[in-house]
Amino acid sequence: MSILGIIRRHRDARKMSCAEVGEVLQQYLDGEYDSDRAPLVRAHLEVCKRCGLEASVYTDIKEALAHQVEPPVESRDRLREFGERIAHGDISADGA
Amino acid sequence: MDIDVPTSESASARFERWVLPEVDVLLRVAQSITRNTHDAEDLVQDTMLRAYRSIDSFDGRYPRAWLLTILRNTEINRHRRRRPSLLTAAQQTLPDPIADGGATAESVVVDLTFESAVEDAFEHLSDDFREVVELVDIGGLSYAEAAEAADIPEGTVMSRLHRARKQVRTRLEKQGYVAGRPR
Ligand SMILES: [Zn+2]
C-alpha cells in the first residue's frame, strides 16, 4: 500500500471510536452491517489492536460454533439419497 | 423477493429446487439440536417428508428458513429424548483432524480444547439464545432468514445472537481460553 493509502487508512480508522466499533462489531462480522460506515469499521479493525483482537475472538467463536457439529459423510449421503427418492416418487409422503 | 415459479411445476420439481440443496444445512442443525447422529438423521428424514407434503403451499420465499421451521416443529413433536453427554456427542461427531490434514498434534489439541470449551459454553445458553445461534452460526442463515424461521423480529434475532456470543465469550474468558477484554 502506498504511503498515502496508509495515511488514509489511519485517518479512516479514527473516524469511529472503539466503543462505536464495539457496538456494530458482531453485525459487521456477520456480514450484516449494511452501512456506508462499514469501510471505516474495516479500517479501524486493521489499525486498532484492541478492536482487532476483539474481532478475532468473535471470529474464532463463530467458527468454533459452526464446526461444532460436523455430521458424518455417510449420514449426509443417505439423506441425499432419501431426498432423491422422495423427489422421484419412490417414497410416498407418509414415509412408507 | 421476486420468485417466478410456474404454477404447473410439479411437487417433485419444487422439492428438488428448494429442499434437496438444503440437506446439509438441515443435517447440521439437526445434529446440533439432537446431539446424536442417529436422531439427527431421523429428524431430517421426517422434515423432508413433511416438507414434501406441504411443498404446494410454500411460496418460495426463504426456503432454508421454511425448512428449519419445519425441522424445529418436527423436533418438538417428536418424543424428546434426554441429550446424551457432550463428550459422547463430541466423540461421535468430531472428525480426526490429524488424519485429515497436516496439523500437528499439538495445534489440534489446542483447537479441540477451544472448540469443546465453546461447545460447553453453547450448552449453557438459554433455549432462546441457543436457537438463534443454531440458525445463524450453525445453519448459516442471515438475520432476516433467522427471524422468519424463529418467527421473531429481526432486531430480536440480532440482540439475542449478540448477547449469546457475549455470554460464550465471558465464559471462555473466565476459563482462560481467551484474554480479557483489553481496556
Ligand atoms: Zn478500537
mmCIF file of C-alpha atoms in Angstrom, chain B:
data_model
loop_
_atom_site.group_PDB
_atom_site.id
_atom_site.type_symbol
_atom_site.label_atom_id
_atom_site.label_comp_id
_atom_site.label_asym_id
_atom_site.label_seq_id
_atom_site.Cartn_x
_atom_site.Cartn_y
_atom_site.Cartn_z
ATOM 1 C CA MET B 1 -38.073 -11.072 -3.264
ATOM 2 C CA ASP B 2 -39.453 -11.903 -6.651
ATOM 3 C CA ILE B 3 -39.670 -15.571 -7.420
ATOM 4 C CA ASP B 4 -41.003 -16.781 -10.662
ATOM 5 C CA VAL B 5 -42.488 -20.182 -10.172
ATOM 6 C CA PRO B 6 -44.578 -21.800 -12.855
ATOM 7 C CA THR B 7 -47.827 -22.751 -11.183
ATOM 8 C CA SER B 8 -47.809 -26.017 -13.034
ATOM 9 C CA GLU B 9 -44.470 -27.054 -11.569
ATOM 10 C CA SER B 10 -44.708 -30.474 -10.030
ATOM 11 C CA ALA B 11 -44.213 -31.168 -6.365
ATOM 12 C CA SER B 12 -41.130 -33.165 -7.300
ATOM 13 C CA ALA B 13 -39.578 -30.272 -9.164
ATOM 14 C CA ARG B 14 -40.339 -27.897 -6.312
ATOM 15 C CA PHE B 15 -38.879 -30.360 -3.841
ATOM 16 C CA GLU B 16 -35.730 -30.713 -5.921
ATOM 17 C CA ARG B 17 -35.368 -26.989 -6.221
ATOM 18 C CA TRP B 18 -35.924 -25.996 -2.610
ATOM 19 C CA VAL B 19 -35.317 -28.975 -0.379
ATOM 20 C CA LEU B 20 -32.507 -31.068 -1.823
ATOM 21 C CA PRO B 21 -29.912 -28.264 -1.791
ATOM 22 C CA GLU B 22 -30.566 -27.730 1.926
ATOM 23 C CA VAL B 23 -29.965 -31.272 3.145
ATOM 24 C CA ASP B 24 -26.513 -30.460 4.532
ATOM 25 C CA VAL B 25 -27.729 -27.461 6.493
ATOM 26 C CA LEU B 26 -30.704 -29.398 7.829
ATOM 27 C CA LEU B 27 -28.433 -32.170 9.000
ATOM 28 C CA ARG B 28 -26.038 -29.802 10.718
ATOM 29 C CA VAL B 29 -28.818 -28.044 12.596
ATOM 30 C CA ALA B 30 -30.485 -31.369 13.412
ATOM 31 C CA GLN B 31 -27.231 -32.658 14.797
ATOM 32 C CA SER B 32 -26.885 -29.571 16.935
ATOM 33 C CA ILE B 33 -30.427 -29.955 18.271
ATOM 34 C CA THR B 34 -30.357 -33.699 18.888
ATOM 35 C CA ARG B 35 -26.658 -34.100 19.720
ATOM 36 C CA ASN B 36 -26.864 -37.508 18.210
ATOM 37 C CA THR B 37 -26.122 -38.692 14.703
ATOM 38 C CA HIS B 38 -28.871 -41.269 14.554
ATOM 39 C CA ASP B 39 -31.609 -38.952 15.850
ATOM 40 C CA ALA B 40 -30.381 -36.203 13.576
ATOM 41 C CA GLU B 41 -30.794 -38.412 10.546
ATOM 42 C CA ASP B 42 -34.301 -39.424 11.607
ATOM 43 C CA LEU B 43 -35.216 -35.831 12.212
ATOM 44 C CA VAL B 44 -34.062 -34.735 8.765
ATOM 45 C CA GLN B 45 -35.941 -37.617 7.133
ATOM 46 C CA ASP B 46 -39.151 -36.614 8.890
ATOM 47 C CA THR B 47 -38.515 -32.997 7.990
ATOM 48 C CA MET B 48 -38.114 -33.858 4.312
ATOM 49 C CA LEU B 49 -41.313 -35.881 4.302
ATOM 50 C CA ARG B 50 -43.237 -33.048 5.930
ATOM 51 C CA ALA B 51 -41.697 -30.562 3.536
ATOM 52 C CA TYR B 52 -42.826 -32.676 0.613
ATOM 53 C CA ARG B 53 -46.345 -32.803 1.979
ATOM 54 C CA SER B 54 -46.579 -29.030 2.298
ATOM 55 C CA ILE B 55 -44.497 -28.068 -0.716
ATOM 56 C CA ASP B 56 -47.522 -26.981 -2.746
ATOM 57 C CA SER B 57 -48.414 -24.300 -0.231
ATOM 58 C CA PHE B 58 -44.864 -22.965 0.086
ATOM 59 C CA ASP B 59 -44.445 -19.593 -1.620
ATOM 60 C CA GLY B 60 -40.736 -19.935 -2.425
ATOM 61 C CA ARG B 61 -39.554 -17.223 -0.077
ATOM 62 C CA TYR B 62 -36.682 -18.166 2.249
ATOM 63 C CA PRO B 63 -36.646 -21.921 1.591
ATOM 64 C CA ARG B 64 -33.969 -22.509 4.217
ATOM 65 C CA ALA B 65 -35.915 -20.674 6.894
ATOM 66 C CA TRP B 66 -39.079 -22.509 5.896
ATOM 67 C CA LEU B 67 -37.310 -25.856 6.184
ATOM 68 C CA LEU B 68 -35.726 -25.032 9.515
ATOM 69 C CA THR B 69 -39.141 -24.069 10.861
ATOM 70 C CA ILE B 70 -40.471 -27.459 9.789
ATOM 71 C CA LEU B 71 -37.447 -29.122 11.337
ATOM 72 C CA ARG B 72 -37.967 -27.404 14.669
ATOM 73 C CA ASN B 73 -41.669 -28.206 14.727
ATOM 74 C CA THR B 74 -40.919 -31.783 13.832
ATOM 75 C CA GLU B 75 -38.473 -31.998 16.689
ATOM 76 C CA ILE B 76 -40.993 -30.531 19.123
ATOM 77 C CA ASN B 77 -43.500 -33.179 18.061
ATOM 78 C CA ARG B 78 -41.047 -35.996 18.405
ATOM 79 C CA HIS B 79 -40.543 -37.613 21.710
ATOM 80 C CA ARG B 80 -37.891 -35.516 23.363
ATOM 81 C CA ARG B 81 -35.030 -37.701 24.398
ATOM 82 C CA ARG B 82 -32.556 -36.742 27.012
ATOM 83 C CA ARG B 83 -29.452 -35.335 25.432
ATOM 84 C CA PRO B 84 -26.537 -37.662 25.720
ATOM 85 C CA SER B 85 -23.465 -36.264 27.333
ATOM 86 C CA LEU B 86 -21.405 -33.747 25.475
ATOM 87 C CA LEU B 87 -18.417 -35.977 25.440
ATOM 88 C CA THR B 88 -20.271 -38.724 23.654
ATOM 89 C CA ALA B 89 -21.602 -36.275 21.119
ATOM 90 C CA ALA B 90 -18.144 -34.877 20.535
ATOM 91 C CA GLN B 91 -16.655 -38.317 20.093
ATOM 92 C CA GLN B 92 -19.310 -39.190 17.579
ATOM 93 C CA THR B 93 -19.031 -36.074 15.530
ATOM 94 C CA LEU B 94 -15.516 -34.761 15.625
ATOM 95 C CA PRO B 95 -13.545 -35.682 12.556
ATOM 96 C CA ASP B 96 -9.986 -36.756 13.009
ATOM 97 C CA PRO B 97 -8.079 -33.610 12.072
ATOM 98 C CA ILE B 98 -4.685 -35.273 12.159
ATOM 99 C CA ALA B 99 -5.741 -37.811 9.595
ATOM 100 C CA ASP B 100 -7.454 -35.131 7.519
ATOM 101 C CA GLY B 101 -4.638 -32.644 7.200
ATOM 102 C CA GLY B 102 -1.133 -31.778 8.163
ATOM 103 C CA ALA B 103 -1.898 -30.160 11.515
ATOM 104 C CA THR B 104 0.450 -31.009 14.329
ATOM 105 C CA ALA B 105 -0.911 -32.977 17.240
ATOM 106 C CA GLU B 106 -0.313 -30.000 19.496
ATOM 107 C CA SER B 107 -2.270 -27.476 17.465
ATOM 108 C CA VAL B 108 -5.080 -29.986 17.146
ATOM 109 C CA VAL B 109 -5.263 -30.407 20.902
ATOM 110 C CA VAL B 110 -5.362 -26.645 21.382
ATOM 111 C CA ASP B 111 -8.109 -26.296 18.757
ATOM 112 C CA LEU B 112 -10.124 -29.137 20.198
ATOM 113 C CA THR B 113 -9.851 -27.696 23.675
ATOM 114 C CA PHE B 114 -11.007 -24.330 22.454
ATOM 115 C CA GLU B 115 -13.795 -25.858 20.430
ATOM 116 C CA SER B 116 -15.049 -28.020 23.257
ATOM 117 C CA ALA B 117 -14.948 -25.022 25.578
ATOM 118 C CA VAL B 118 -17.103 -23.151 23.066
ATOM 119 C CA GLU B 119 -19.392 -26.146 22.840
ATOM 120 C CA ASP B 120 -19.709 -26.250 26.599
ATOM 121 C CA ALA B 121 -20.484 -22.534 26.712
ATOM 122 C CA PHE B 122 -23.070 -23.048 23.978
ATOM 123 C CA GLU B 123 -24.730 -25.718 26.114
ATOM 124 C CA HIS B 124 -25.085 -23.233 28.929
ATOM 125 C CA LEU B 125 -27.055 -20.753 26.855
ATOM 126 C CA SER B 126 -30.782 -20.420 27.393
ATOM 127 C CA ASP B 127 -33.022 -22.075 24.791
ATOM 128 C CA ASP B 128 -33.904 -18.737 23.184
ATOM 129 C CA PHE B 129 -30.270 -17.841 22.790
ATOM 130 C CA ARG B 130 -29.263 -21.260 21.561
ATOM 131 C CA GLU B 131 -31.964 -21.152 18.923
ATOM 132 C CA VAL B 132 -30.576 -18.060 17.202
ATOM 133 C CA VAL B 133 -27.017 -19.386 17.372
ATOM 134 C CA GLU B 134 -28.234 -22.620 15.783
ATOM 135 C CA LEU B 135 -29.956 -20.741 12.999
ATOM 136 C CA VAL B 136 -27.238 -18.201 12.214
ATOM 137 C CA ASP B 137 -23.894 -19.762 13.142
ATOM 138 C CA ILE B 138 -24.700 -23.413 12.547
ATOM 139 C CA GLY B 139 -27.436 -23.138 9.917
ATOM 140 C CA GLY B 140 -25.818 -20.209 8.130
ATOM 141 C CA LEU B 141 -28.987 -18.111 7.951
ATOM 142 C CA SER B 142 -28.991 -14.348 7.548
ATOM 143 C CA TYR B 143 -30.639 -12.315 10.307
ATOM 144 C CA ALA B 144 -33.721 -11.900 8.126
ATOM 145 C CA GLU B 145 -33.973 -15.630 7.414
ATOM 146 C CA ALA B 146 -33.482 -16.478 11.073
ATOM 147 C CA ALA B 147 -36.233 -14.025 12.002
ATOM 148 C CA GLU B 148 -38.527 -15.821 9.575
ATOM 149 C CA ALA B 149 -37.563 -19.275 10.862
ATOM 150 C CA ALA B 150 -37.901 -18.432 14.544
ATOM 151 C CA ASP B 151 -40.872 -16.150 13.998
ATOM 152 C CA ILE B 152 -39.367 -13.266 15.910
ATOM 153 C CA PRO B 153 -38.415 -9.743 14.780
ATOM 154 C CA GLU B 154 -35.037 -9.293 13.136
ATOM 155 C CA GLY B 155 -33.972 -6.932 15.925
ATOM 156 C CA THR B 156 -34.620 -9.707 18.427
ATOM 157 C CA VAL B 157 -32.505 -12.134 16.389
ATOM 158 C CA MET B 158 -29.692 -9.640 16.448
ATOM 159 C CA SER B 159 -29.836 -8.798 20.144
ATOM 160 C CA ARG B 160 -30.189 -12.429 21.232
ATOM 161 C CA LEU B 161 -27.389 -13.563 18.976
ATOM 162 C CA HIS B 162 -25.026 -10.853 20.118
ATOM 163 C CA ARG B 163 -25.802 -11.428 23.766
ATOM 164 C CA ALA B 164 -25.422 -15.174 23.295
ATOM 165 C CA ARG B 165 -21.950 -14.768 21.809
ATOM 166 C CA LYS B 166 -21.023 -12.338 24.567
ATOM 167 C CA GLN B 167 -22.021 -14.940 27.130
ATOM 168 C CA VAL B 168 -19.919 -17.536 25.350
ATOM 169 C CA ARG B 169 -17.062 -15.097 25.299
ATOM 170 C CA THR B 170 -17.369 -14.287 29.002
ATOM 171 C CA ARG B 171 -17.374 -17.957 29.875
ATOM 172 C CA LEU B 172 -14.281 -18.604 27.765
ATOM 173 C CA GLU B 173 -12.617 -15.652 29.390
ATOM 174 C CA LYS B 174 -13.328 -16.988 32.879
ATOM 175 C CA GLN B 175 -11.862 -20.319 31.891
ATOM 176 C CA GLY B 176 -8.789 -18.650 30.464
ATOM 177 C CA TYR B 177 -9.328 -19.595 26.835
ATOM 178 C CA VAL B 178 -9.365 -16.005 25.675
ATOM 179 C CA ALA B 179 -7.707 -12.932 27.069
ATOM 180 C CA GLY B 180 -9.864 -10.497 28.946
ATOM 181 C CA ARG B 181 -11.217 -7.565 27.044
ATOM 182 C CA PRO B 182 -8.430 -5.028 26.829
ATOM 183 C CA ARG B 183 -9.234 -1.668 28.357
#
